[in-house]
Coordinates of C-alpha atoms in Angstrom, one line a residue:
M88 CA 0.1 0.0 0.0
V89 CA 1.2 3.4 -0.8
R90 CA 0.6 6.2 1.9
I91 CA 0.2 9.7 0.8
G92 CA 0.1 12.6 3.4
I93 CA -1.7 15.6 2.3
V94 CA -2.8 19.2 3.2
A95 CA -5.0 21.6 1.7
G96 CA -6.4 24.9 2.8
E97 CA -9.9 26.3 2.0
A98 CA -12.2 25.6 -0.9
S99 CA -10.1 26.1 -3.9
G100 CA -7.4 24.0 -2.5
D101 CA -9.8 21.2 -1.7
Q102 CA -10.9 21.2 -5.3
L103 CA -7.6 20.9 -6.5
A104 CA -6.5 18.3 -4.0
A105 CA -9.6 16.1 -4.9
G106 CA -8.8 16.0 -8.7
L107 CA -5.2 15.0 -7.9
I108 CA -6.4 12.2 -5.5
E109 CA -8.6 10.9 -7.9
A110 CA -6.0 10.9 -10.7
V111 CA -3.3 9.4 -8.4
R112 CA -5.6 6.4 -7.3
A113 CA -6.5 5.6 -11.1
R114 CA -2.9 4.9 -11.3
V115 CA -2.3 3.5 -7.8
P116 CA -5.6 2.1 -6.7
D117 CA -4.3 1.1 -3.4
A118 CA -3.1 4.6 -2.6
R119 CA -4.2 5.9 0.8
F120 CA -4.6 9.5 1.6
E121 CA -4.6 11.3 4.9
G122 CA -4.2 15.0 6.2
I123 CA -6.2 18.2 6.3
A124 CA -8.9 17.7 3.8
G125 CA -12.2 19.4 2.8
P126 CA -15.3 17.7 1.5
A127 CA -14.2 17.3 -2.0
M128 CA -11.0 15.6 -0.6
V129 CA -13.1 13.2 1.7
A130 CA -15.4 12.4 -1.0
A131 CA -12.4 11.3 -3.2
G132 CA -11.2 9.2 -0.4
C133 CA -8.9 11.0 1.8
A134 CA -9.1 10.7 5.5
A135 CA -9.3 13.9 7.2
L136 CA -7.1 14.4 10.3
Y137 CA -8.5 18.0 10.4
P138 CA -10.8 19.9 8.5
S139 CA -9.4 22.5 5.5
E140 CA -11.3 25.4 6.7
K141 CA -8.9 25.6 9.6
L142 CA -6.2 26.9 7.2
A143 CA -8.5 29.6 5.5
V144 CA -6.6 32.8 6.9
M145 CA -4.9 35.2 4.7
G146 CA -2.7 38.4 5.3
L147 CA 0.0 39.0 7.6
V148 CA -1.7 40.5 10.5
E149 CA -4.9 38.4 10.0
V150 CA -2.9 35.1 10.6
L151 CA -1.5 36.4 14.0
G152 CA -4.8 35.8 15.9
H153 CA -5.0 32.1 14.6
L154 CA -1.2 31.6 15.0
P155 CA -1.1 29.5 18.1
E156 CA -4.0 26.9 17.0
L157 CA -2.2 26.7 13.4
L158 CA 1.2 26.0 15.0
R159 CA -0.3 23.4 17.3
I160 CA -2.1 21.7 14.3
R161 CA 1.2 21.6 12.2
W162 CA 3.3 20.2 15.1
R163 CA 0.7 17.5 15.6
L164 CA 0.8 16.6 11.9
F165 CA 4.5 16.5 11.8
R166 CA 4.8 14.1 14.8
Y167 CA 1.8 11.9 13.1
F168 CA 3.6 11.9 9.8
R169 CA 7.2 11.3 11.4
S170 CA 5.7 8.4 13.3
N171 CA 4.0 7.1 10.3
P172 CA 6.0 8.2 7.5
P173 CA 4.0 8.6 4.2
D174 CA 5.8 7.6 0.9
V175 CA 5.4 11.4 -0.1
F176 CA 3.8 14.4 1.4
I177 CA 1.8 16.8 -0.9
G178 CA 1.2 20.5 0.3
V179 CA -1.6 21.9 -1.7
D180 CA -1.3 25.8 -1.6
A181 CA -1.5 27.3 2.0
P182 CA 2.1 28.0 1.6
D183 CA 2.5 29.6 5.0
F184 CA 1.5 26.5 6.8
N185 CA 2.7 23.8 4.2
L186 CA 6.4 25.1 3.6
G187 CA 7.5 24.8 7.1
L188 CA 5.7 21.3 7.5
E189 CA 7.4 20.2 4.4
G190 CA 10.7 21.3 5.5
R191 CA 10.5 19.3 8.8
L192 CA 9.2 16.2 6.7
R193 CA 12.1 16.4 4.3
A194 CA 14.5 16.9 6.9
A195 CA 13.1 13.6 8.3
G196 CA 13.4 11.8 5.1
I197 CA 9.9 12.2 3.7
R198 CA 9.7 13.4 -0.1
T199 CA 7.8 16.5 -0.6
V200 CA 5.8 17.9 -3.3
H201 CA 4.1 21.5 -3.2
Y202 CA 1.1 22.0 -5.5
V203 CA 0.1 25.6 -6.3
S204 CA 3.1 27.8 -6.2
P205 CA 2.9 30.7 -3.8
S206 CA 3.3 34.1 -5.2
V207 CA 7.1 34.3 -4.7
W208 CA 7.2 36.0 -8.2
A209 CA 5.0 38.9 -6.9
W210 CA 6.3 39.4 -3.3
R211 CA 8.5 38.0 -0.8
Q212 CA 10.9 36.5 -3.5
K213 CA 13.4 35.6 -0.9
R214 CA 10.9 32.6 -0.1
V215 CA 12.4 30.6 -3.3
R216 CA 15.3 29.8 -0.9
K217 CA 13.0 28.2 1.6
I218 CA 11.2 26.4 -1.3
A219 CA 14.5 25.0 -2.6
R220 CA 15.3 23.5 0.9
N221 CA 11.8 22.4 1.8
V222 CA 10.5 20.9 -1.7
D223 CA 11.4 17.9 -3.7
L224 CA 9.2 19.1 -6.7
M225 CA 7.1 22.2 -7.0
L226 CA 4.1 21.7 -9.6
T227 CA 2.9 24.8 -11.0
L228 CA -0.5 26.0 -12.5
F229 CA 1.1 28.7 -14.8
P230 CA 4.1 28.7 -16.9
F231 CA 5.9 31.6 -16.0
E232 CA 6.1 30.2 -12.5
A233 CA 7.8 27.1 -13.5
E234 CA 10.2 29.2 -15.5
F235 CA 10.9 31.4 -12.2
Y236 CA 11.8 28.3 -10.2
R237 CA 14.1 26.8 -12.9
R238 CA 16.0 30.0 -12.8
H239 CA 16.5 29.9 -9.1
G240 CA 17.5 26.1 -9.2
V241 CA 14.3 24.5 -7.9
A242 CA 12.9 21.2 -9.5
A243 CA 9.3 22.2 -11.0
R244 CA 6.8 21.2 -13.7
F245 CA 4.1 23.0 -15.2
V246 CA 1.0 21.1 -15.1
G247 CA -1.8 23.5 -16.2
H248 CA -4.9 24.4 -14.3
P249 CA -7.5 22.0 -13.5
F250 CA -10.3 24.6 -13.7
A251 CA -9.1 25.1 -17.3
D252 CA -9.7 21.6 -17.9
A253 CA -13.1 21.3 -16.0
I254 CA -14.7 24.4 -17.4
P255 CA -15.8 24.3 -20.9
Q256 CA -14.4 26.7 -23.5
T257 CA -18.0 28.1 -24.2
P258 CA -20.0 27.6 -21.0
D259 CA -24.2 27.1 -21.3
R260 CA -25.4 30.7 -20.2
D261 CA -28.9 29.6 -20.9
A262 CA -28.6 26.5 -18.8
A263 CA -27.2 28.3 -16.0
R264 CA -29.9 31.2 -16.1
R265 CA -32.7 28.5 -16.1
T266 CA -31.0 26.8 -13.1
L267 CA -31.1 30.4 -11.3
G268 CA -34.7 31.3 -12.4
A269 CA -33.3 34.2 -14.4
T270 CA -35.3 35.5 -17.5
G271 CA -33.8 35.7 -20.7
A272 CA -34.2 39.7 -20.6
A273 CA -32.8 40.2 -17.3
T274 CA -29.3 41.8 -16.6
V275 CA -27.7 39.9 -14.0
V276 CA -24.6 41.0 -11.9
A277 CA -22.8 38.5 -9.9
L278 CA -21.0 39.6 -6.7
L279 CA -18.4 37.3 -5.3
P280 CA -16.8 39.0 -2.3
G281 CA -14.4 36.0 -1.6
S282 CA -14.4 32.8 0.4
R283 CA -12.6 33.7 3.5
M284 CA -14.3 35.2 6.5
G285 CA -11.7 38.1 6.4
E286 CA -12.3 38.9 2.8
V287 CA -16.1 39.0 3.5
R288 CA -15.6 41.5 6.3
R289 CA -13.6 44.1 4.2
L290 CA -15.4 43.5 0.8
A291 CA -19.0 42.9 1.4
E292 CA -19.9 46.2 2.3
P293 CA -18.3 48.1 -0.6
F294 CA -19.6 45.5 -3.0
L295 CA -23.2 45.7 -1.6
R296 CA -23.1 49.7 -1.6
A297 CA -21.7 49.6 -5.2
A298 CA -24.6 47.3 -6.1
A299 CA -27.0 49.7 -4.4
L300 CA -25.7 52.4 -6.5
C301 CA -25.7 50.6 -9.8
H302 CA -29.3 49.6 -8.9
A303 CA -30.2 53.1 -8.5
R304 CA -29.0 54.1 -11.8
R305 CA -30.5 50.9 -13.5
P306 CA -33.4 49.5 -11.7
E307 CA -33.7 46.5 -14.0
L308 CA -30.4 45.1 -12.8
R309 CA -30.8 41.9 -10.6
F310 CA -27.9 40.6 -8.4
V311 CA -26.8 37.2 -7.3
A312 CA -24.0 36.2 -4.9
P313 CA -23.0 32.6 -4.4
M314 CA -21.9 31.8 -0.8
V315 CA -19.1 29.2 0.1
N316 CA -20.6 28.1 3.6
T317 CA -23.2 29.0 6.1
G318 CA -20.6 30.9 8.1
V319 CA -19.9 33.4 5.0
R320 CA -23.6 33.5 4.0
A321 CA -24.6 34.6 7.7
R322 CA -21.9 37.5 7.9
F323 CA -22.7 38.6 4.3
D324 CA -26.5 38.6 4.8
E325 CA -25.9 40.7 8.0
I326 CA -23.9 43.2 6.4
R327 CA -26.6 43.2 3.7
G328 CA -29.4 43.9 6.0
R329 CA -27.5 47.1 7.3
V330 CA -26.2 48.7 4.2
A331 CA -28.7 47.4 1.4
P332 CA -31.9 45.9 2.7
Q333 CA -33.9 46.6 -0.6
L334 CA -31.2 45.4 -3.1
P335 CA -32.8 42.6 -5.4
L336 CA -30.2 40.3 -4.6
T337 CA -30.4 36.4 -4.4
L338 CA -28.0 34.5 -2.4
V339 CA -27.1 31.0 -3.6
D340 CA -25.4 28.3 -1.6
G341 CA -22.4 27.2 -3.5
Q342 CA -22.9 27.1 -7.4
A343 CA -20.3 29.7 -8.1
R344 CA -19.7 28.5 -11.8
T345 CA -23.4 28.3 -12.3
V346 CA -23.8 32.1 -10.9
L347 CA -20.8 33.2 -13.1
A348 CA -22.2 31.5 -16.4
A349 CA -25.4 33.2 -15.6
S350 CA -24.1 36.7 -15.2
D351 CA -23.6 39.6 -17.6
V352 CA -21.0 41.2 -15.4
V353 CA -19.0 40.2 -12.3
L354 CA -17.7 42.1 -9.4
V355 CA -15.2 39.8 -7.8
A356 CA -12.5 39.6 -5.1
S357 CA -9.0 39.0 -6.5
G358 CA -7.9 35.5 -6.3
T359 CA -9.2 32.1 -7.5
A360 CA -12.9 33.5 -8.0
A361 CA -11.5 35.9 -10.7
L362 CA -9.5 33.0 -12.4
E363 CA -12.7 31.1 -12.5
A364 CA -14.8 34.1 -14.2
M365 CA -12.0 34.4 -16.5
F366 CA -12.4 30.9 -17.5
M367 CA -16.3 31.4 -17.5
K368 CA -15.5 34.5 -20.0
R369 CA -17.4 36.7 -17.9
P370 CA -16.7 40.6 -18.1
M371 CA -15.5 41.6 -14.5
V372 CA -14.2 44.3 -12.2
V373 CA -11.8 42.9 -9.7
A374 CA -11.3 44.4 -6.2
Y375 CA -9.2 43.5 -3.0
R376 CA -8.6 45.0 0.4
L377 CA -5.9 43.4 2.9
S378 CA -6.0 44.9 6.5
P379 CA -4.5 48.2 6.6
V380 CA -1.4 46.9 8.7
T381 CA -0.7 44.2 6.2
Y382 CA -1.1 46.5 3.4
A383 CA 1.4 49.1 5.0
V384 CA 3.9 46.4 5.9
L385 CA 3.9 45.3 2.3
R386 CA 4.3 48.9 0.9
L387 CA 7.0 49.8 3.9
F388 CA 9.2 46.8 2.9
R389 CA 8.7 46.9 -0.7
L390 CA 7.4 43.4 -0.7
L391 CA 5.2 43.8 -3.6
K392 CA 7.1 42.9 -7.1
V393 CA 4.3 43.2 -9.8
R394 CA 2.3 46.0 -11.4
H395 CA -0.8 44.1 -11.7
Y396 CA -2.6 41.8 -8.9
A397 CA -5.6 40.1 -10.7
L398 CA -4.7 36.7 -12.1
P399 CA -6.4 37.6 -15.7
N400 CA -4.0 40.6 -15.9
L401 CA -1.0 38.8 -14.6
L402 CA -1.7 36.1 -17.1
A403 CA -2.4 38.5 -20.2
G404 CA 0.9 40.6 -19.1
R405 CA -1.2 43.7 -19.4
E406 CA -4.5 45.3 -17.7
V407 CA -7.4 43.4 -19.5
V408 CA -9.9 43.8 -16.5
R409 CA -10.1 47.0 -14.1
E410 CA -8.5 46.1 -10.8
L411 CA -9.2 48.3 -7.6
M412 CA -7.2 47.5 -4.8
Q413 CA -7.1 48.9 -1.0
G414 CA -8.3 52.4 -0.9
D415 CA -9.2 52.4 -4.4
A416 CA -11.8 49.9 -3.8
T417 CA -14.7 52.2 -2.8
A418 CA -18.4 51.6 -3.7
D419 CA -18.3 54.8 -5.9
R420 CA -15.2 53.6 -7.9
L421 CA -16.7 49.8 -8.1
A422 CA -20.2 51.2 -9.2
Q423 CA -18.5 53.4 -11.8
E424 CA -16.6 50.6 -13.1
L425 CA -19.4 48.1 -13.3
L426 CA -21.7 50.7 -15.1
L427 CA -18.9 51.4 -17.6
L428 CA -18.6 47.9 -18.2
L429 CA -22.2 47.2 -18.8
D430 CA -22.5 50.2 -21.2
D431 CA -19.3 49.2 -23.2
P432 CA -19.8 46.0 -25.6
A433 CA -16.5 46.7 -27.2
R434 CA -14.4 46.5 -24.0
R435 CA -16.5 43.2 -23.0
D436 CA -15.6 41.6 -26.3
E437 CA -11.8 42.5 -25.9
M438 CA -12.1 40.7 -22.4
H439 CA -13.7 37.6 -23.9
G440 CA -11.0 37.2 -26.6
A441 CA -8.2 37.8 -24.1
F442 CA -9.9 35.1 -21.7
E443 CA -10.3 32.8 -24.8
Q444 CA -6.5 32.7 -25.4
I445 CA -5.5 32.5 -21.5
H446 CA -8.0 29.5 -21.2
Q447 CA -6.7 27.5 -24.1
S448 CA -3.1 28.0 -22.8
L449 CA -3.8 26.5 -19.5
R450 CA -5.8 23.4 -20.8
R451 CA -3.4 20.7 -20.2
D452 CA -5.0 17.8 -18.4
A453 CA -3.7 19.2 -15.2
N454 CA -4.7 16.7 -12.8
E455 CA -3.3 13.9 -15.0
R456 CA 0.4 15.7 -15.4
A457 CA 0.1 16.3 -11.5
A458 CA -0.6 12.7 -10.8
D459 CA 2.1 11.6 -13.4
A460 CA 4.7 13.8 -11.4
V461 CA 3.6 12.3 -8.1
V462 CA 3.7 8.7 -9.6
E463 CA 7.2 9.3 -11.1
L464 CA 8.4 10.4 -7.6
L465 CA 7.1 7.4 -5.9
A466 CA 8.7 5.2 -8.4
A467 CA 12.1 6.9 -8.1
G468 CA 12.0 6.7 -4.3
T469 CA 11.2 3.0 -4.7
T470 CA 13.9 2.4 -7.2
A471 CA 16.5 4.1 -4.7
A472 CA 15.2 2.1 -1.8
T473 CA 15.7 -1.1 -3.6
Q474 CA 19.4 -0.4 -4.9

């Protein structure tokens, strides 16, 4: 039996890890996975020692309140895997948690894979030295990441993005609108303020106020917001009741891709959701806010190394979508950009063309390529052990 330790944080990591688990088990049917897992991973056959939402924290300052618990969990996992060594350990995203764990496990003689590169090319580039010490193999979702690692002497393989494989080039918009009960004439604006509670606390109010401003200008607009879990839904609904109680807004449990497919334009938090909106070919405005202290630290120490933050812009190498960050992400600015996008079919068409090209470039059967890399590493270790 092959034993594989695996840790994934939050919803996107859970989905990526689940696809990898299924692809590995297709090659190695007796493979056993255990670690920190979300519902998709558990459904794919992973034993959950802890739930993945424990790691859904982002930002330098935001982590501090959760740090004691995170350190306890990481230490317990290390002791568990040291006593019950897996054949390989795979850290999926969650770099601040996983890279430290990977380093300890690698020092204990356990091979390590990290799936989904941290944004070392964008900020805190010195982390690449830590990655070189802690990781046997880095699996990247984007081609420019693999090139960056090779330049720094880190074994890396570009596998493509599983979401690019899973989402069709032309999503079925009519079916999505029927699922949500949207009439053919309705103009639908999707609101995606993030999957983490901290993101919702910072973005829900400007998103909802922007939606209210847009609705005041265009009363025919209808708004839909997919909610990743009940906790996020409760917080978002509480803010909605306070700042935009009359807004014609439908909350949907999950079904983010259905909501995106049904929408005419999207207001979305920077991150994985913006990438999914791009794969769904939806015109968008991207926004993000870190805590003021976190952002000040990043600016003070000049830790940010990129001109653009939104993934569609990073992948295009230019500003394809409007991105409003930190103090620019106000209700007035967000509403202005949404209304401009609704009224500018040429700009929407330009986005669509750019999104088509990027989507095609990332369709690489990512789950299969990532599984091949893991199985090759397993085989190399088995060969070495028998020599």
